[in-house]
Amino acid sequence: SQTIHQWPATLVQPVGSPLSLECTVEGTSNPNLYWYRQAAGRGLQLLFYSVGIGQISSEVPQNLSASRPQDRQFILSSKKLLLSDSGFYLCAWSALGGLPGAFFGQGTRLTVV
Amino acid sequence: AQSVTQLDSQVPVFEEAPVELRCNYSSSVSVYLFWYVQYPNQGLQLLLKYLSGSTLVKGINGFEAEFNKSQTSFHLRKPSVHISDTAEYFCAVSDPKTSYDKVIFGPGTSLSVIP
């Protein structure tokens, strides 16, 4: 069966420090991959999606970037964190050409101090 | 662009009472519709989805939702809630014509079940 791993679960980082969140999917190949952010008391906002290795699309301009170095690996990064980057980050995958509906990781709680 | 409205940000309900969480979406063209549940500090879990066919969709944990095309609604219902149903519920929509699941989420409804 397919599983999605996201780490770390929690992270406290100072303003101006770099960020790297990693997400991997097992049990499937060529998935669509997504990064969402959930700010406190708000809904989910799609940040990036990827339909293949090296193919990244950004939904909103921001201080973050994403990369997909391998088929089942999706990385969210920042060179210098801002206070406004705090939030709950969720990685998700869906099957290319399969039944729609995304499957989510357990999330990373990022607090920028 | 598609958008999703969840009219109730918070819904308190007594245990064993019925509940309905409302969801409306913006477009009348064909869509896929979803309900997700999020327990505190966890990821989202798919409750149910409507792709086509019967307008009444049954999901996990005793939830069901009804697709109403004329009213562009997809309300979630449960006849009798439990304490364990306390969570955040998200309605979502995606476009069948896109090559990826660009799922647009509503703002969420916080369901609190009162003992």
GROMACS .gro file of N, CA, C and O in nm, chain A residues 10-83:
model
  296
   10THR      N    1   0.775   1.862   1.408
   10THR     CA    2   0.774   1.999   1.461
   10THR      C    3   0.911   2.060   1.440
   10THR      O    4   1.013   1.989   1.439
   11LEU      N    5   0.911   2.191   1.425
   11LEU     CA    6   1.036   2.261   1.400
   11LEU      C    7   1.025   2.404   1.449
   11LEU      O    8   0.927   2.472   1.418
   12VAL      N    9   1.124   2.447   1.526
   12VAL     CA   10   1.131   2.587   1.570
   12VAL      C   11   1.260   2.644   1.514
   12VAL      O   12   1.369   2.593   1.540
   13GLN      N   13   1.245   2.749   1.435
   13GLN     CA   14   1.360   2.808   1.366
   13GLN      C   15   1.363   2.959   1.388
   13GLN      O   16   1.259   3.023   1.391
   14PRO      N   17   1.482   3.017   1.400
   14PRO     CA   18   1.489   3.163   1.413
   14PRO      C   19   1.468   3.231   1.280
   14PRO      O   20   1.494   3.173   1.172
   15VAL      N   21   1.422   3.354   1.286
   15VAL     CA   22   1.407   3.436   1.166
   15VAL      C   23   1.542   3.446   1.095
   15VAL      O   24   1.647   3.462   1.157
   16GLY      N   25   1.538   3.432   0.963
   16GLY     CA   26   1.660   3.443   0.884
   16GLY      C   27   1.734   3.313   0.863
   16GLY      O   28   1.830   3.308   0.783
   17SER      N   29   1.692   3.208   0.930
   17SER     CA   30   1.759   3.079   0.913
   17SER      C   31   1.700   3.005   0.793
   17SER      O   32   1.588   3.036   0.748
   18PRO      N   33   1.772   2.906   0.740
   18PRO     CA   34   1.721   2.830   0.625
   18PRO      C   35   1.622   2.722   0.671
   18PRO      O   36   1.612   2.688   0.789
   19LEU      N   37   1.549   2.669   0.571
   19LEU     CA   38   1.449   2.567   0.601
   19LEU      C   39   1.459   2.456   0.497
   19LEU      O   40   1.482   2.481   0.378
   20SER      N   41   1.441   2.334   0.544
   20SER     CA   42   1.428   2.222   0.452
   20SER      C   43   1.333   2.119   0.513
   20SER      O   44   1.362   2.062   0.617
   21LEU      N   45   1.219   2.102   0.449
   21LEU     CA   46   1.121   2.001   0.489
   21LEU      C   47   1.117   1.895   0.380
   21LEU      O   48   1.112   1.928   0.262
   22GLU      N   49   1.115   1.769   0.423
   22GLU     CA   50   1.121   1.662   0.325
   22GLU      C   51   0.996   1.574   0.330
   22GLU      O   52   0.938   1.550   0.436
   23CYS      N   53   0.960   1.526   0.214
   23CYS     CA   54   0.841   1.441   0.201
   23CYS      C   55   0.876   1.330   0.102
   23CYS      O   56   0.933   1.355  -0.004
   24THR      N   57   0.846   1.207   0.139
   24THR     CA   58   0.866   1.095   0.047
   24THR      C   59   0.742   1.008   0.043
   24THR      O   60   0.670   0.994   0.142
   25VAL      N   61   0.719   0.950  -0.071
   25VAL     CA   62   0.605   0.862  -0.092
   25VAL      C   63   0.657   0.724  -0.126
   25VAL      O   64   0.753   0.708  -0.201
   26GLU      N   65   0.591   0.624  -0.070
   26GLU     CA   66   0.627   0.485  -0.100
   26GLU      C   67   0.508   0.411  -0.157
   26GLU      O   68   0.392   0.444  -0.129
   27GLY      N   69   0.537   0.312  -0.238
   27GLY     CA   70   0.431   0.225  -0.288
   27GLY      C   71   0.361   0.273  -0.412
   27GLY      O   72   0.259   0.214  -0.452
   28THR      N   73   0.414   0.376  -0.475
   28THR     CA   74   0.355   0.422  -0.600
   28THR      C   75   0.466   0.486  -0.683
   28THR      O   76   0.572   0.519  -0.630
   29SER      N   77   0.442   0.501  -0.810
   29SER     CA   78   0.542   0.566  -0.894
   29SER      C   79   0.477   0.681  -0.970
   29SER      O   80   0.357   0.681  -0.997
   30ASN      N   81   0.560   0.780  -1.001
   30ASN     CA   82   0.516   0.897  -1.076
   30ASN      C   83   0.393   0.965  -1.016
   30ASN      O   84   0.298   0.997  -1.086
   31PRO      N   85   0.396   0.987  -0.885
   31PRO     CA   86   0.281   1.055  -0.824
   31PRO      C   87   0.284   1.205  -0.853
   31PRO      O   88   0.390   1.262  -0.881
   32ASN      N   89   0.168   1.268  -0.844
   32ASN     CA   90   0.163   1.414  -0.833
   32ASN      C   91   0.192   1.449  -0.687
   32ASN      O   92   0.139   1.383  -0.597
   33LEU      N   93   0.272   1.550  -0.664
   33LEU     CA   94   0.309   1.586  -0.527
   33LEU      C   95   0.274   1.731  -0.500
   33LEU      O   96   0.279   1.815  -0.590
   34TYR      N   97   0.238   1.758  -0.376
   34TYR     CA   98   0.189   1.890  -0.339
   34TYR      C   99   0.247   1.933  -0.205
   34TYR      O  100   0.267   1.851  -0.115
   35TRP      N  101   0.265   2.063  -0.189
   35TRP     CA  102   0.290   2.124  -0.059
   35TRP      C  103   0.177   2.223  -0.031
   35TRP      O  104   0.149   2.310  -0.113
   36TYR      N  105   0.116   2.207   0.086
   36TYR     CA  106   0.014   2.300   0.133
   36TYR      C  107   0.062   2.366   0.262
   36TYR      O  108   0.140   2.309   0.338
   37ARG      N  109   0.009   2.486   0.288
   37ARG     CA  110   0.031   2.550   0.416
   37ARG      C  111  -0.102   2.583   0.480
   37ARG      O  112  -0.196   2.628   0.412
   38GLN      N  113  -0.107   2.560   0.609
   38GLN     CA  114  -0.227   2.591   0.685
   38GLN      C  115  -0.187   2.688   0.795
   38GLN      O  116  -0.121   2.650   0.892
   39ALA      N  117  -0.223   2.813   0.780
   39ALA     CA  118  -0.194   2.912   0.883
   39ALA      C  119  -0.298   2.898   0.995
   39ALA      O  120  -0.407   2.845   0.974
   40ALA      N  121  -0.262   2.945   1.112
   40ALA     CA  122  -0.347   2.930   1.230
   40ALA      C  123  -0.486   2.985   1.203
   40ALA      O  124  -0.501   3.100   1.161
   41GLY      N  125  -0.588   2.901   1.226
   41GLY     CA  126  -0.725   2.946   1.210
   41GLY      C  127  -0.769   2.966   1.067
   41GLY      O  128  -0.876   3.023   1.042
   42ARG      N  129  -0.690   2.919   0.973
   42ARG     CA  130  -0.725   2.939   0.833
   42ARG      C  131  -0.725   2.806   0.759
   42ARG      O  132  -0.680   2.705   0.810
   43GLY      N  133  -0.774   2.808   0.640
   43GLY     CA  134  -0.780   2.686   0.559
   43GLY      C  135  -0.646   2.654   0.496
   43GLY      O  136  -0.543   2.710   0.530
   44LEU      N  137  -0.650   2.562   0.404
   44LEU     CA  138  -0.528   2.517   0.338
   44LEU      C  139  -0.502   2.596   0.211
   44LEU      O  140  -0.593   2.620   0.132
   45GLN      N  141  -0.377   2.631   0.193
   45GLN     CA  142  -0.337   2.703   0.074
   45GLN      C  143  -0.235   2.619  -0.002
   45GLN      O  144  -0.133   2.578   0.055
   46LEU      N  145  -0.262   2.594  -0.129
   46LEU     CA  146  -0.168   2.520  -0.211
   46LEU      C  147  -0.049   2.607  -0.243
   46LEU      O  148  -0.065   2.716  -0.298
   47LEU      N  149   0.071   2.561  -0.208
   47LEU     CA  150   0.193   2.637  -0.233
   47LEU      C  151   0.259   2.594  -0.364
   47LEU      O  152   0.294   2.676  -0.448
   48PHE      N  153   0.283   2.464  -0.377
   48PHE     CA  154   0.352   2.410  -0.494
   48PHE      C  155   0.289   2.276  -0.532
   48PHE      O  156   0.237   2.205  -0.448
   49TYR      N  157   0.298   2.244  -0.661
   49TYR     CA  158   0.266   2.110  -0.704
   49TYR      C  159   0.367   2.068  -0.809
   49TYR      O  160   0.430   2.150  -0.875
   50SER      N  161   0.380   1.936  -0.822
   50SER     CA  162   0.477   1.880  -0.915
   50SER      C  163   0.417   1.758  -0.983
   50SER      O  164   0.366   1.668  -0.916
   51VAL      N  165   0.425   1.754  -1.114
   51VAL     CA  166   0.374   1.639  -1.190
   51VAL      C  167   0.487   1.548  -1.238
   51VAL      O  168   0.461   1.446  -1.303
   52GLY      N  169   0.613   1.582  -1.204
   52GLY     CA  170   0.725   1.497  -1.243
   52GLY      C  171   0.856   1.551  -1.188
   52GLY      O  172   0.862   1.663  -1.136
   53ILE      N  173   0.960   1.472  -1.202
   53ILE     CA  174   1.092   1.512  -1.152
   53ILE      C  175   1.133   1.645  -1.214
   53ILE      O  176   1.126   1.662  -1.336
   54GLY      N  177   1.176   1.737  -1.128
   54GLY     CA  178   1.222   1.866  -1.175
   54GLY      C  179   1.113   1.960  -1.222
   54GLY      O  180   1.142   2.073  -1.263
   55GLN      N  181   0.988   1.917  -1.219
   55GLN     CA  182   0.876   2.001  -1.265
   55GLN      C  183   0.802   2.057  -1.144
   55GLN      O  184   0.734   1.981  -1.074
   56ILE      N  185   0.818   2.185  -1.121
   56ILE     CA  186   0.757   2.248  -1.005
   56ILE      C  187   0.674   2.366  -1.052
   56ILE      O  188   0.720   2.447  -1.134
   57SER      N  189   0.554   2.374  -0.999
   57SER     CA  190   0.470   2.490  -1.027
   57SER      C  191   0.435   2.557  -0.895
   57SER      O  192   0.401   2.489  -0.798
   58SER      N  193   0.445   2.689  -0.895
   58SER     CA  194   0.416   2.766  -0.775
   58SER      C  195   0.280   2.831  -0.788
   58SER      O  196   0.248   2.888  -0.892
   59GLU      N  197   0.201   2.819  -0.684
   59GLU     CA  198   0.067   2.877  -0.687
   59GLU      C  199   0.064   3.021  -0.638
   59GLU      O  200  -0.018   3.100  -0.681
   60VAL      N  201   0.151   3.053  -0.546
   60VAL     CA  202   0.152   3.188  -0.488
   60VAL      C  203   0.295   3.235  -0.472
   60VAL      O  204   0.383   3.157  -0.440
   61PRO      N  205   0.321   3.365  -0.497
   61PRO     CA  206   0.456   3.417  -0.473
   61PRO      C  207   0.485   3.419  -0.324
   61PRO      O  208   0.399   3.450  -0.243
   62GLN      N  209   0.608   3.379  -0.289
   62GLN     CA  210   0.638   3.370  -0.147
   62GLN      C  211   0.787   3.353  -0.127
   62GLN      O  212   0.865   3.352  -0.220
   63ASN      N  213   0.820   3.336  -0.001
   63ASN     CA  214   0.959   3.322   0.041
   63ASN      C  215   1.008   3.178   0.033
   63ASN      O  216   1.118   3.148   0.077
   64LEU      N  217   0.930   3.090  -0.021
   64LEU     CA  218   0.962   2.949  -0.021
   64LEU      C  219   0.988   2.898  -0.162
   64LEU      O  220   0.946   2.960  -0.260
   65SER      N  221   1.055   2.784  -0.170
   65SER     CA  222   1.075   2.716  -0.298
   65SER      C  223   1.059   2.568  -0.278
   65SER      O  224   1.059   2.519  -0.164
   66ALA      N  225   1.041   2.495  -0.385
   66ALA     CA  226   1.024   2.351  -0.377
   66ALA      C  227   1.111   2.285  -0.483
   66ALA      O  228   1.141   2.345  -0.586
   67SER      N  229   1.149   2.161  -0.454
   67SER     CA  230   1.226   2.084  -0.551
   67SER      C  231   1.183   1.940  -0.547
   67SER      O  232   1.133   1.891  -0.444
   68ARG      N  233   1.202   1.872  -0.657
   68ARG     CA  234   1.169   1.729  -0.668
   68ARG      C  235   1.288   1.660  -0.732
   68ARG      O  236   1.291   1.639  -0.853
   69PRO      N  237   1.386   1.624  -0.651
   69PRO     CA  238   1.507   1.563  -0.706
   69PRO      C  239   1.489   1.417  -0.749
   69PRO      O  240   1.564   1.368  -0.833
   70GLN      N  241   1.391   1.351  -0.691
   70GLN     CA  242   1.361   1.212  -0.727
   70GLN      C  243   1.211   1.196  -0.744
   70GLN      O  244   1.134   1.281  -0.698
   71ASP      N  245   1.172   1.087  -0.805
   71ASP     CA  246   1.030   1.068  -0.840
   71ASP      C  247   0.937   1.080  -0.720
   71ASP      O  248   0.829   1.136  -0.731
   72ARG      N  249   0.982   1.026  -0.606
   72ARG     CA  250   0.892   1.020  -0.491
   72ARG      C  251   0.941   1.106  -0.375
   72ARG      O  252   0.911   1.079  -0.260
   73GLN      N  253   1.018   1.208  -0.405
   73GLN     CA  254   1.073   1.296  -0.302
   73GLN      C  255   1.039   1.440  -0.336
   73GLN      O  256   1.062   1.487  -0.449
   74PHE      N  257   0.987   1.511  -0.237
   74PHE     CA  258   0.946   1.650  -0.258
   74PHE      C  259   0.998   1.731  -0.141
   74PHE      O  260   0.975   1.695  -0.025
   75ILE      N  261   1.071   1.838  -0.169
   75ILE     CA  262   1.138   1.915  -0.064
   75ILE      C  263   1.090   2.060  -0.068
   75ILE      O  264   1.080   2.120  -0.175
   76LEU      N  265   1.059   2.110   0.049
   76LEU     CA  266   1.021   2.251   0.062
   76LEU      C  267   1.135   2.325   0.131
   76LEU      O  268   1.184   2.280   0.235
   77SER      N  269   1.176   2.438   0.074
   77SER     CA  270   1.295   2.507   0.125
   77SER      C  271   1.273   2.656   0.136
   77SER      O  272   1.183   2.713   0.073
   78SER      N  273   1.360   2.715   0.216
   78SER     CA  274   1.370   2.860   0.222
   78SER      C  275   1.513   2.896   0.257
   78SER      O  276   1.578   2.827   0.336
   79LYS      N  277   1.561   3.005   0.198
   79LYS     CA  278   1.697   3.049   0.231
   79LYS      C  279   1.699   3.130   0.360
   79LYS      O  280   1.792   3.122   0.440
   80LYS      N  281   1.591   3.209   0.380
   80LYS     CA  282   1.582   3.292   0.500
   80LYS      C  283   1.437   3.298   0.546
   80LYS      O  284   1.353   3.359   0.479
   81LEU      N  285   1.408   3.238   0.658
   81LEU     CA  286   1.271   3.233   0.707
   81LEU      C  287   1.224   3.368   0.759
   81LEU      O  288   1.301   3.445   0.818
   82LEU      N  289   1.095   3.393   0.738
   82LEU     CA  290   1.029   3.510   0.793
   82LEU      C  291   0.930   3.465   0.901
   82LEU      O  292   0.888   3.348   0.903
   83LEU      N  293   0.894   3.558   0.988
   83LEU     CA  294   0.794   3.524   1.090
   83LEU      C  295   0.666   3.474   1.026
   83LEU      O  296   0.601   3.382   1.078
   0.00000   0.00000   0.00000
